[in-house]
mmCIF file of C-alpha atoms in Angstrom:
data_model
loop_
_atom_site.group_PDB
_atom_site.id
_atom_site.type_symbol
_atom_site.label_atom_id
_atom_site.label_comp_id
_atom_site.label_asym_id
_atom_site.label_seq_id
_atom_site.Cartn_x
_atom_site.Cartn_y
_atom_site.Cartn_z
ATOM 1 C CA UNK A 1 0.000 0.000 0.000
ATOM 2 C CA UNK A 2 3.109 2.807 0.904
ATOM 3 C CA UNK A 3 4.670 1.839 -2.594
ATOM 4 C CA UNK A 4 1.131 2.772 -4.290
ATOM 5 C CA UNK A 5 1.217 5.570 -2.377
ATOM 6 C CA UNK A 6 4.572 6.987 -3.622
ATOM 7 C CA UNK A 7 3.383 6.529 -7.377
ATOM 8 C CA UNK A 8 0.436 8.787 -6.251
ATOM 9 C CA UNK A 9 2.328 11.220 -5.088
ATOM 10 C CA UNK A 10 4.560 11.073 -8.413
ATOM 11 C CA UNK A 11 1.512 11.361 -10.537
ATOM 12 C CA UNK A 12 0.642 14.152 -8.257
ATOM 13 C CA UNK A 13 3.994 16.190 -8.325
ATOM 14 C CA UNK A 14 3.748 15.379 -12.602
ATOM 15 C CA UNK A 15 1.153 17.041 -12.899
ATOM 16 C CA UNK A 16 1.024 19.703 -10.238
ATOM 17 C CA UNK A 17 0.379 23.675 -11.096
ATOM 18 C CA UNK A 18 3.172 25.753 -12.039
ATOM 19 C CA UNK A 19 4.966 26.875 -8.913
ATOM 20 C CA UNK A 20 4.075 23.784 -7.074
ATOM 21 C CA UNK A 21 7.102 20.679 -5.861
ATOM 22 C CA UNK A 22 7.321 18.350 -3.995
ATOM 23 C CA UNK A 23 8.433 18.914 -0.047
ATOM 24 C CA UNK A 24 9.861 15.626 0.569
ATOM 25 C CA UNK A 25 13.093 17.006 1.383
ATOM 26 C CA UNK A 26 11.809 18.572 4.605
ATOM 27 C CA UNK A 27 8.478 16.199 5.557
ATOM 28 C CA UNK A 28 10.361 12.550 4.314
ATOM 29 C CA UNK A 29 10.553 9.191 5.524
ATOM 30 C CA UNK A 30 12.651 10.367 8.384
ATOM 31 C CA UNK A 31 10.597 12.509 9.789
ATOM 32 C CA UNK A 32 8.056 9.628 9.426
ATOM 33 C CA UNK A 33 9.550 7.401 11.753
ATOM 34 C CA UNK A 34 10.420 10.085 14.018
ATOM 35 C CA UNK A 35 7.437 11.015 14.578
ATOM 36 C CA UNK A 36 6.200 7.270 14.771
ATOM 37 C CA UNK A 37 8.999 6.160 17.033
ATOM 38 C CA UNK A 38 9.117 9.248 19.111
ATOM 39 C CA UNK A 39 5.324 8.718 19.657
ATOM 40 C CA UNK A 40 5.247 5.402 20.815
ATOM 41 C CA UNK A 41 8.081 4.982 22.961
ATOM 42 C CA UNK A 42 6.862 8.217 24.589
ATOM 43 C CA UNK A 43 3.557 6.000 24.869
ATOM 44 C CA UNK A 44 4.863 2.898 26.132
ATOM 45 C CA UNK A 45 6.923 4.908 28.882
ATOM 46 C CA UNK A 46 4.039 6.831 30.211
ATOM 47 C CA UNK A 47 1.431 3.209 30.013
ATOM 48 C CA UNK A 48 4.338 1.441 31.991
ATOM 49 C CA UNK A 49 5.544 3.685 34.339
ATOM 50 C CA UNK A 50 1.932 4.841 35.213
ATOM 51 C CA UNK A 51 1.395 0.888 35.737
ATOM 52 C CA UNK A 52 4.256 1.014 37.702
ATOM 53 C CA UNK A 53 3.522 3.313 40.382
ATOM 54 C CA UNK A 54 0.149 1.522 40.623
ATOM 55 C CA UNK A 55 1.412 -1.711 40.905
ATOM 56 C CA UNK A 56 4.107 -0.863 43.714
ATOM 57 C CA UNK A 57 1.374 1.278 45.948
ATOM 58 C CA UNK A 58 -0.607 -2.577 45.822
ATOM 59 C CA UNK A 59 2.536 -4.842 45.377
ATOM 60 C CA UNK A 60 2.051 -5.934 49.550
ATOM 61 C CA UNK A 61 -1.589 -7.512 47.561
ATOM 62 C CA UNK A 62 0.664 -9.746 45.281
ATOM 63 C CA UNK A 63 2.391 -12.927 45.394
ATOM 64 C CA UNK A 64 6.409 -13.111 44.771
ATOM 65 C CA UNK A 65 5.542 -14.378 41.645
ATOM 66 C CA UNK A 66 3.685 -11.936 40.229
ATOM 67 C CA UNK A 67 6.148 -9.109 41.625
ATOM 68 C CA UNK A 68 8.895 -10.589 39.562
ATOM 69 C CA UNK A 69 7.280 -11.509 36.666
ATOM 70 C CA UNK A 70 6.378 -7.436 36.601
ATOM 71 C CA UNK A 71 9.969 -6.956 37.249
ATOM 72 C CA UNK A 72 11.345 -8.175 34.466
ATOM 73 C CA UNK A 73 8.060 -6.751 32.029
ATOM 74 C CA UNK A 74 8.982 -3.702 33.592
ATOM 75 C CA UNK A 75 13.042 -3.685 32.510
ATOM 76 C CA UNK A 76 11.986 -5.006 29.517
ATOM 77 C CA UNK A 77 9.729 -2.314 28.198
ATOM 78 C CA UNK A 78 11.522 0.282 29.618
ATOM 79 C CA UNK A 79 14.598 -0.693 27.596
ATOM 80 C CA UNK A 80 12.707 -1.353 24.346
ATOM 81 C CA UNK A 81 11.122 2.898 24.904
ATOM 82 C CA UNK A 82 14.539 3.898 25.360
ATOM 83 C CA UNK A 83 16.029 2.332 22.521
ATOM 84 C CA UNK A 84 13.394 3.074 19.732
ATOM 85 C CA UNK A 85 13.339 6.737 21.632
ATOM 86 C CA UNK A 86 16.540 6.759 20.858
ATOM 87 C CA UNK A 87 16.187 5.709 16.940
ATOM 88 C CA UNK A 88 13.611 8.302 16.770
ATOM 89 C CA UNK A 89 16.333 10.991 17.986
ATOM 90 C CA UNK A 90 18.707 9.264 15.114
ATOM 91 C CA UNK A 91 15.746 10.200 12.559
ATOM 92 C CA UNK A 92 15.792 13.944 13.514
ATOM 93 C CA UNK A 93 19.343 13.801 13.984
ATOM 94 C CA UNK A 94 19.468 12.537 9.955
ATOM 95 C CA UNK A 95 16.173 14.637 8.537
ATOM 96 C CA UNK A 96 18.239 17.633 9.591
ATOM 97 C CA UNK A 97 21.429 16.378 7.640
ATOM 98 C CA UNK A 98 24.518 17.224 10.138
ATOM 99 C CA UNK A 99 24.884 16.751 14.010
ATOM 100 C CA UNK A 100 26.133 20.804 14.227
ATOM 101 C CA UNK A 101 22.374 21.723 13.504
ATOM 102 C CA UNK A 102 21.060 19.373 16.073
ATOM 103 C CA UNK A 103 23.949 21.054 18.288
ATOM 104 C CA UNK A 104 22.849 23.977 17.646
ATOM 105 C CA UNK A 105 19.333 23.959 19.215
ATOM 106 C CA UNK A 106 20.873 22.915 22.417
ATOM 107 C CA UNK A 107 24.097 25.752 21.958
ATOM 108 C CA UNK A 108 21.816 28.610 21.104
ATOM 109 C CA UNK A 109 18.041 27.938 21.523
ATOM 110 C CA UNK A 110 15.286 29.675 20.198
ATOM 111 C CA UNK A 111 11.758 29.666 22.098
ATOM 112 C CA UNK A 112 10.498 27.614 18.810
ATOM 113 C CA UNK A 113 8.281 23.964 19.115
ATOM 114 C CA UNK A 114 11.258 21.977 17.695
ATOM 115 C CA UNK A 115 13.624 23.561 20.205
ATOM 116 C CA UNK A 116 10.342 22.264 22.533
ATOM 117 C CA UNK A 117 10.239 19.082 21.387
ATOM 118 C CA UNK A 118 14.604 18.485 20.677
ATOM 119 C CA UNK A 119 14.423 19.082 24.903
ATOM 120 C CA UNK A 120 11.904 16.965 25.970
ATOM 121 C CA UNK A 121 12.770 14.101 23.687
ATOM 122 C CA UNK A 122 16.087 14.391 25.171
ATOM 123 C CA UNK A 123 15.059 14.466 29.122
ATOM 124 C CA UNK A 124 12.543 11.204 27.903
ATOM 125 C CA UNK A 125 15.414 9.588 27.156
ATOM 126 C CA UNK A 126 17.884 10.737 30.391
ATOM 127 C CA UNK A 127 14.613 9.127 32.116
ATOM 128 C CA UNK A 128 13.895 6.339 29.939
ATOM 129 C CA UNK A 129 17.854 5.597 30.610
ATOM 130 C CA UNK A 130 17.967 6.199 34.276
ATOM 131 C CA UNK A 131 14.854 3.994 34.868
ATOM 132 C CA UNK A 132 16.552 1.151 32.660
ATOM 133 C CA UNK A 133 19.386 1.029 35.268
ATOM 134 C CA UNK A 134 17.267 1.416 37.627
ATOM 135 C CA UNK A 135 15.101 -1.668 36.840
ATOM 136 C CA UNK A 136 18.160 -3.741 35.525
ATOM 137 C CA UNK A 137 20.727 -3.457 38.362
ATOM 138 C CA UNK A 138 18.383 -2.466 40.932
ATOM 139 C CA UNK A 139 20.788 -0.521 42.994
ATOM 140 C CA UNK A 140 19.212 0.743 46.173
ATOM 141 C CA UNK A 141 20.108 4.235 45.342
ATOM 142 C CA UNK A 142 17.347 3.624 42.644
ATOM 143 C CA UNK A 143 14.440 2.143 44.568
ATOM 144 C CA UNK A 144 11.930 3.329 46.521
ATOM 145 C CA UNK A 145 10.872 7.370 46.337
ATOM 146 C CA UNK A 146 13.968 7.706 44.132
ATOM 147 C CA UNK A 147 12.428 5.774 41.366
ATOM 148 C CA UNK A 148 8.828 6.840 42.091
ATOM 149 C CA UNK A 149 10.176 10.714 41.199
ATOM 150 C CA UNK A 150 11.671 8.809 37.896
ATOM 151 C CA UNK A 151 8.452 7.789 36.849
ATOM 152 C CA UNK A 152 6.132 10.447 37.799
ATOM 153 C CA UNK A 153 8.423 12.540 35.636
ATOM 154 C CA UNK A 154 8.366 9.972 32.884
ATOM 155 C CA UNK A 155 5.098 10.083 33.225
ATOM 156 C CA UNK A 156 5.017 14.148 32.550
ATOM 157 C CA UNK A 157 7.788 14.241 30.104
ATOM 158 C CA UNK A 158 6.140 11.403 27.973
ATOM 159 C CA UNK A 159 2.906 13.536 27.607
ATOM 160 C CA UNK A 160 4.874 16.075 26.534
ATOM 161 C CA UNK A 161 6.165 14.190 23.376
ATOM 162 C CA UNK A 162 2.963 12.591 22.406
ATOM 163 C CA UNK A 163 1.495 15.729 21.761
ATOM 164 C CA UNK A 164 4.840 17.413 20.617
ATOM 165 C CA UNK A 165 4.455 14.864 18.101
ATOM 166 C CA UNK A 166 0.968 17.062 17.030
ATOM 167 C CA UNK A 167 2.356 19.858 17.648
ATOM 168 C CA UNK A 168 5.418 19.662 15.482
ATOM 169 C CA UNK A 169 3.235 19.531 12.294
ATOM 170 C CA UNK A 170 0.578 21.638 13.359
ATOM 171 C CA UNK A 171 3.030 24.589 13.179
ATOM 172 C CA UNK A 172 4.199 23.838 9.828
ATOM 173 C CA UNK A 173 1.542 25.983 8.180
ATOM 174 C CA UNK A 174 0.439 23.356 5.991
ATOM 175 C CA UNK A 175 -3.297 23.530 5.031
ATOM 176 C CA UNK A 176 -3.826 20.148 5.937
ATOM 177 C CA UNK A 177 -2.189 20.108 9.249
ATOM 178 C CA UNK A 178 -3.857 23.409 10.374
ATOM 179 C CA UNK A 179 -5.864 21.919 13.213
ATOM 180 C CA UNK A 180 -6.088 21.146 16.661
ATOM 181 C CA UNK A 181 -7.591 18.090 16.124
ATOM 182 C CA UNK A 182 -3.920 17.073 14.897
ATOM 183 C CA UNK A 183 -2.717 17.306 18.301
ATOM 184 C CA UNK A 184 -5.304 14.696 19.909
ATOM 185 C CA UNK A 185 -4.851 12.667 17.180
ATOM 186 C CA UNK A 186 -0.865 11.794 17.126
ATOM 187 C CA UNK A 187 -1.626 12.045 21.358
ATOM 188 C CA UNK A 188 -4.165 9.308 21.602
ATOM 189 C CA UNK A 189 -1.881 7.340 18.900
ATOM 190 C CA UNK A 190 0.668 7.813 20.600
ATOM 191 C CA UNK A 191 -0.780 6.357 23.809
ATOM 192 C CA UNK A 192 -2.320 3.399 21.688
ATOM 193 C CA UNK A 193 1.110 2.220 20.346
ATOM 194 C CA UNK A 194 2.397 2.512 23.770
ATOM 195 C CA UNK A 195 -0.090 0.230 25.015
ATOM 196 C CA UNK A 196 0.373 -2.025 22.199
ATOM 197 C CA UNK A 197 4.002 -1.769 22.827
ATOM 198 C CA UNK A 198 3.575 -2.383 26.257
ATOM 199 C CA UNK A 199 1.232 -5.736 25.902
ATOM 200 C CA UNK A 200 3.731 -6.918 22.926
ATOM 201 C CA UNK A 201 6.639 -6.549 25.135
ATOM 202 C CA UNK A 202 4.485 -8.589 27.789
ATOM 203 C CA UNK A 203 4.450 -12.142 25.543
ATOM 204 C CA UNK A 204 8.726 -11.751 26.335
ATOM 205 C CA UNK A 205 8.526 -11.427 29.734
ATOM 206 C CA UNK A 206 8.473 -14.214 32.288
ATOM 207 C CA UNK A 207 5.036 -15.712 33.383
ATOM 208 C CA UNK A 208 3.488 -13.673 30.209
ATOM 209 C CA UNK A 209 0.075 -14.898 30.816
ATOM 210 C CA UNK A 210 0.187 -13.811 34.637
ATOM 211 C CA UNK A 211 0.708 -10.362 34.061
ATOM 212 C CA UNK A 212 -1.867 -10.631 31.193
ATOM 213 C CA UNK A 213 -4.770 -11.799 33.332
ATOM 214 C CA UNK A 214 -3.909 -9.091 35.644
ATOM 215 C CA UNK A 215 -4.008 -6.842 32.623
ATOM 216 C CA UNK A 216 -7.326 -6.097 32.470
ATOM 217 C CA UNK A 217 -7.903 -2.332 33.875
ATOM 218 C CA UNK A 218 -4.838 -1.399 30.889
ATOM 219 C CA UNK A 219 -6.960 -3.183 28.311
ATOM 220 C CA UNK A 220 -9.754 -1.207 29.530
ATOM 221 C CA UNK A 221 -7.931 2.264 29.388
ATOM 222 C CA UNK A 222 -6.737 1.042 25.461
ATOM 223 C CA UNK A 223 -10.075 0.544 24.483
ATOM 224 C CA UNK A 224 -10.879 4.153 25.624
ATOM 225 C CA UNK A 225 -7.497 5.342 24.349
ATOM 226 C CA UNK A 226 -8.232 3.932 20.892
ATOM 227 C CA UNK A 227 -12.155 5.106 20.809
ATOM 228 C CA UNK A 228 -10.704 8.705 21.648
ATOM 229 C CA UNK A 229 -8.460 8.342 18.532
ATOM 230 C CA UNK A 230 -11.284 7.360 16.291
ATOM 231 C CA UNK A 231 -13.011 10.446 17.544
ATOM 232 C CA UNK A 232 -10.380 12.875 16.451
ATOM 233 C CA UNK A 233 -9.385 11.140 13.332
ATOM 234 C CA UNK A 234 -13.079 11.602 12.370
ATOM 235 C CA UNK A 235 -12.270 15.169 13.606
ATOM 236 C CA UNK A 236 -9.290 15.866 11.584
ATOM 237 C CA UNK A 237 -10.770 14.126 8.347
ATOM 238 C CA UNK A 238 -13.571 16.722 9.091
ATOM 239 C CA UNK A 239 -11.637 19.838 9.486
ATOM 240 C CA UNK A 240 -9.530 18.611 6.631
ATOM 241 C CA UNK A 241 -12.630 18.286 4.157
ATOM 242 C CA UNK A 242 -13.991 21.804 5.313
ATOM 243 C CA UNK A 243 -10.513 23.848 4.456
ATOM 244 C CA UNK A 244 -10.707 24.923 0.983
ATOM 245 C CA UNK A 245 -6.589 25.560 1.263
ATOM 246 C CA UNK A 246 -6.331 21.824 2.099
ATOM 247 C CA UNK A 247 -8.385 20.859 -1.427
ATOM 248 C CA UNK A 248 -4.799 19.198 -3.020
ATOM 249 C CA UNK A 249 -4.014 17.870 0.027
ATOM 250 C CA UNK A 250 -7.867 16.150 0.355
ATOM 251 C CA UNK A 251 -7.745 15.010 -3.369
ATOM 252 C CA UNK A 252 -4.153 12.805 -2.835
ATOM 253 C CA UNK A 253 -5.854 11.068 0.500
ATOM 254 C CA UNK A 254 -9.027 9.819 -1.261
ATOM 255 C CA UNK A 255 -6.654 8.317 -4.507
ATOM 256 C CA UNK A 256 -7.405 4.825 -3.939
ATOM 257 C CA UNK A 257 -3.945 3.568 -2.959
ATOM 258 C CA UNK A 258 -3.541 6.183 -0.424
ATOM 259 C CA UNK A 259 -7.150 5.687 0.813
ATOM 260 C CA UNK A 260 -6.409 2.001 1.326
ATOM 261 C CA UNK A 261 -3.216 3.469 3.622
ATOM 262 C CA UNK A 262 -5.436 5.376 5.560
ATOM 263 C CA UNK A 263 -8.800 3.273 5.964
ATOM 264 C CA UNK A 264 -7.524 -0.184 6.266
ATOM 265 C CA UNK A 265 -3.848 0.679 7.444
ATOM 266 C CA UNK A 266 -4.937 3.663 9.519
ATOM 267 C CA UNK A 267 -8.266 3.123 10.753
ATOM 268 C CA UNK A 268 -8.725 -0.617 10.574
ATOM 269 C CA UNK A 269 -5.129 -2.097 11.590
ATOM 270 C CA UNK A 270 -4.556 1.154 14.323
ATOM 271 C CA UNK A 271 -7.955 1.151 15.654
ATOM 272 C CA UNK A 272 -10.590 -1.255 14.401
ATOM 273 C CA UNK A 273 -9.034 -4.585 14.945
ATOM 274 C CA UNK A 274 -7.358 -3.584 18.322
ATOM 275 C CA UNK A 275 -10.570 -2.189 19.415
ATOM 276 C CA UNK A 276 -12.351 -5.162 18.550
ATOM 277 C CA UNK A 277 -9.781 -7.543 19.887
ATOM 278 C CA UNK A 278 -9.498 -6.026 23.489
ATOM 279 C CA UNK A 279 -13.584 -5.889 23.591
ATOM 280 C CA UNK A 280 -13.568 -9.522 22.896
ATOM 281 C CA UNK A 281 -11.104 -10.407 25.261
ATOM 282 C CA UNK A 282 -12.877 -8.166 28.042
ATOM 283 C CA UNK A 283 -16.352 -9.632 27.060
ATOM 284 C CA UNK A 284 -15.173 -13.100 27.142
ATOM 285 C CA UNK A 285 -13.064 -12.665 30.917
ATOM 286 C CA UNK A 286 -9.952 -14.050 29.404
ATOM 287 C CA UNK A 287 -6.444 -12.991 28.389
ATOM 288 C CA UNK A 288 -5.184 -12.862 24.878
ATOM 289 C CA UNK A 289 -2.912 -15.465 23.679
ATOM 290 C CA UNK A 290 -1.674 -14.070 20.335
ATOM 291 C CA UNK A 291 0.036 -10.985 20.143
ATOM 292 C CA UNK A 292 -1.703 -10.222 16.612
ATOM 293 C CA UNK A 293 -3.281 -7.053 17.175
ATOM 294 C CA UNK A 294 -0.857 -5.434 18.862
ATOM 295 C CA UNK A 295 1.077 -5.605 16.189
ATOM 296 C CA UNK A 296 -1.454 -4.250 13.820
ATOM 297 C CA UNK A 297 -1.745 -1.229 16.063
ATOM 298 C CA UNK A 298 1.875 -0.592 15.828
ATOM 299 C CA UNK A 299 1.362 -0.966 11.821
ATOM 300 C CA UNK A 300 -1.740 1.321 11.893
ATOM 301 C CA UNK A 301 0.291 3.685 14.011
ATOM 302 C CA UNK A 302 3.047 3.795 10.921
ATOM 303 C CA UNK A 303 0.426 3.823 8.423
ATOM 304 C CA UNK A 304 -1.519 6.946 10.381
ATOM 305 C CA UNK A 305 1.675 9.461 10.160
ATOM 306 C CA UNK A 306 2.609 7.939 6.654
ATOM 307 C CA UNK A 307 -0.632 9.041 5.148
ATOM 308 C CA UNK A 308 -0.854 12.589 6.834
ATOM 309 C CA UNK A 309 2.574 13.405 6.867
ATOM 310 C CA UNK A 310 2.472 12.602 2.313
ATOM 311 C CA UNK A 311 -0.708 14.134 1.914
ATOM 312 C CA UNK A 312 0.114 17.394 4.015
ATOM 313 C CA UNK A 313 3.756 17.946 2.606
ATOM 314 C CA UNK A 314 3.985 16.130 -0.910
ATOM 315 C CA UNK A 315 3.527 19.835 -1.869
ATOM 316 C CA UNK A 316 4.791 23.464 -1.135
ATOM 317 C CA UNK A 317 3.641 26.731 -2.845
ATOM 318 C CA UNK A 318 7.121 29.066 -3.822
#
């Protein structure tokens, strides 16, 4: 469906009005998985360390089992976030072609959303590091209120890049990013792949189907997280079909190969299957035994900021 996509947007940039390129060379593939990666670690740190501080106010109510099995989901998904937070700072790093310029927000800052955005992706991952160690060689300097601070700033920091993540286009002034609905959008994604990350992680970690059964207040938090993104994709879509500025940017998202991205990558893999798979698995009192949809919620994630990031920048008035 992506490869479709691209000759779309070739076909589009053929035959586009005098005065009118392509802006791949600002709004690429890079900036793609930035925002994708950024978004969902960001997600998966805020779903687990929120879980965290739960579980350790109640962990007196659990058996020794169950405390280490969340142990090791915990060091696990902590050091997955921090390493695809860290690919996601690689992307920008890359998009913005040499290290100096990345430097340079951090040398001589400007009150601008990227500067924003380059600062708090950078603290997520000083606390996406710290509570890595923390969980891995459980030093005693580390434990107790010293890691609770940890994640309750995790926990602020990572809400912070989910709707930087909004943000960051939304400032662009591109038609079809000139919304606040944006910014709910890429949040609420954000959150969902974090879950999904979170409960994909979980099949790894040591008495999976333990922590799974006890899973069932985060399944019921991803089934509102993912309703709340079907809300404000209907939203955006909305806004989207109302601005007459966004008309070119409208016309390349309902071409049938990039309206395939967005309604069964998008909407069906991100939100419809997931949605349907946690109701199930709520309805019926049981845990899931097949990671499949959490995968397709990572893919619908992808497939979300692949079809609005193309659509919004595959063109750029002179």
């Amino acid at each position: 469906m992506v490869d479709n996509g691209r000759r779309e947007i070739s076909s589009v940039r053929e035959h586009a009005p005098a005065g009118i390129e392509r802006r791949s060379a600002l709004y690429g593939m890079l900036v793609i998985a930035y925002l994708f990666l950024g978004g969902a670690s960001a997600g998966a740190l805020f779903v687990m360390c929120a879980w965290s501080l739960h579980f350790h106010r109640n962990e007196h109510r659990y058996s020794r089992r169950m405390r280490l099995a969340f142990k090791s989901l915990l060091s696990r998904c902590c050091a997955v976030a921090t390493l695809a937070l860290a690919a996601s700072i690689a992307c920008l790093v890359f998009d913005l072609g040499t290290p100096e310029r990345a430097l340079l927000m951090f040398l001589k800052p400007h009150a601008t959303l990227l500067t924003l955005g380059a600062y708090a992706l950078v603290l997520e991952l000083l606390l996406g590091m710290a509570l890595s160690a923390a969980n891995v060689f459980d030093k005693p300097h580390f434990g107790g209120k010293g890691k609770r601070a940890l994640e309750i700033a995790c926990c602020a920091c990572s809400c912070v890049v989910m709707a930087y993540t909004g943000m960051f286009l939304a400032d662009a002034a591109i038609p079809l990013w000139e919304t606040w609905t944006l910014v709910g959008l890429f949040f609420f994604s954000a959150l969902s792949t974090g879950f999904a990350t979170v409960l994909l992680v979980d099949y790894s970690a040591q008495d999976h189907r333990l922590l799974l059964s006890f899973a069932q207040p985060l399944q019921k938090a991803h089934i509102a997280c993912l309703a709340c993104e079907a809300v404000f994709l209907a939203l955006f879509l909305l806004a989207a079909w109302r601005n007459p500025a966004a008309a070119h940017s409208v016309a390349l998202l309902l071409e049938p190969a990039m309206a395939a991205n967005l309604a069964v990558g998008a909407a069906g893999f991100g939100i419809v299957v997931p949605l349907a798979c946690e109701a199930v698995s709520l309805a019926r009192m049981n845990s899931r035994s097949i990671p499949t949809s959490d995968a397709l919620c990572l893919a619908g994630g992808f497939f979300l900021r692949y079809c609005i990031v193309t659509c919004g920048a595959h063109l750029m008035v002179f």
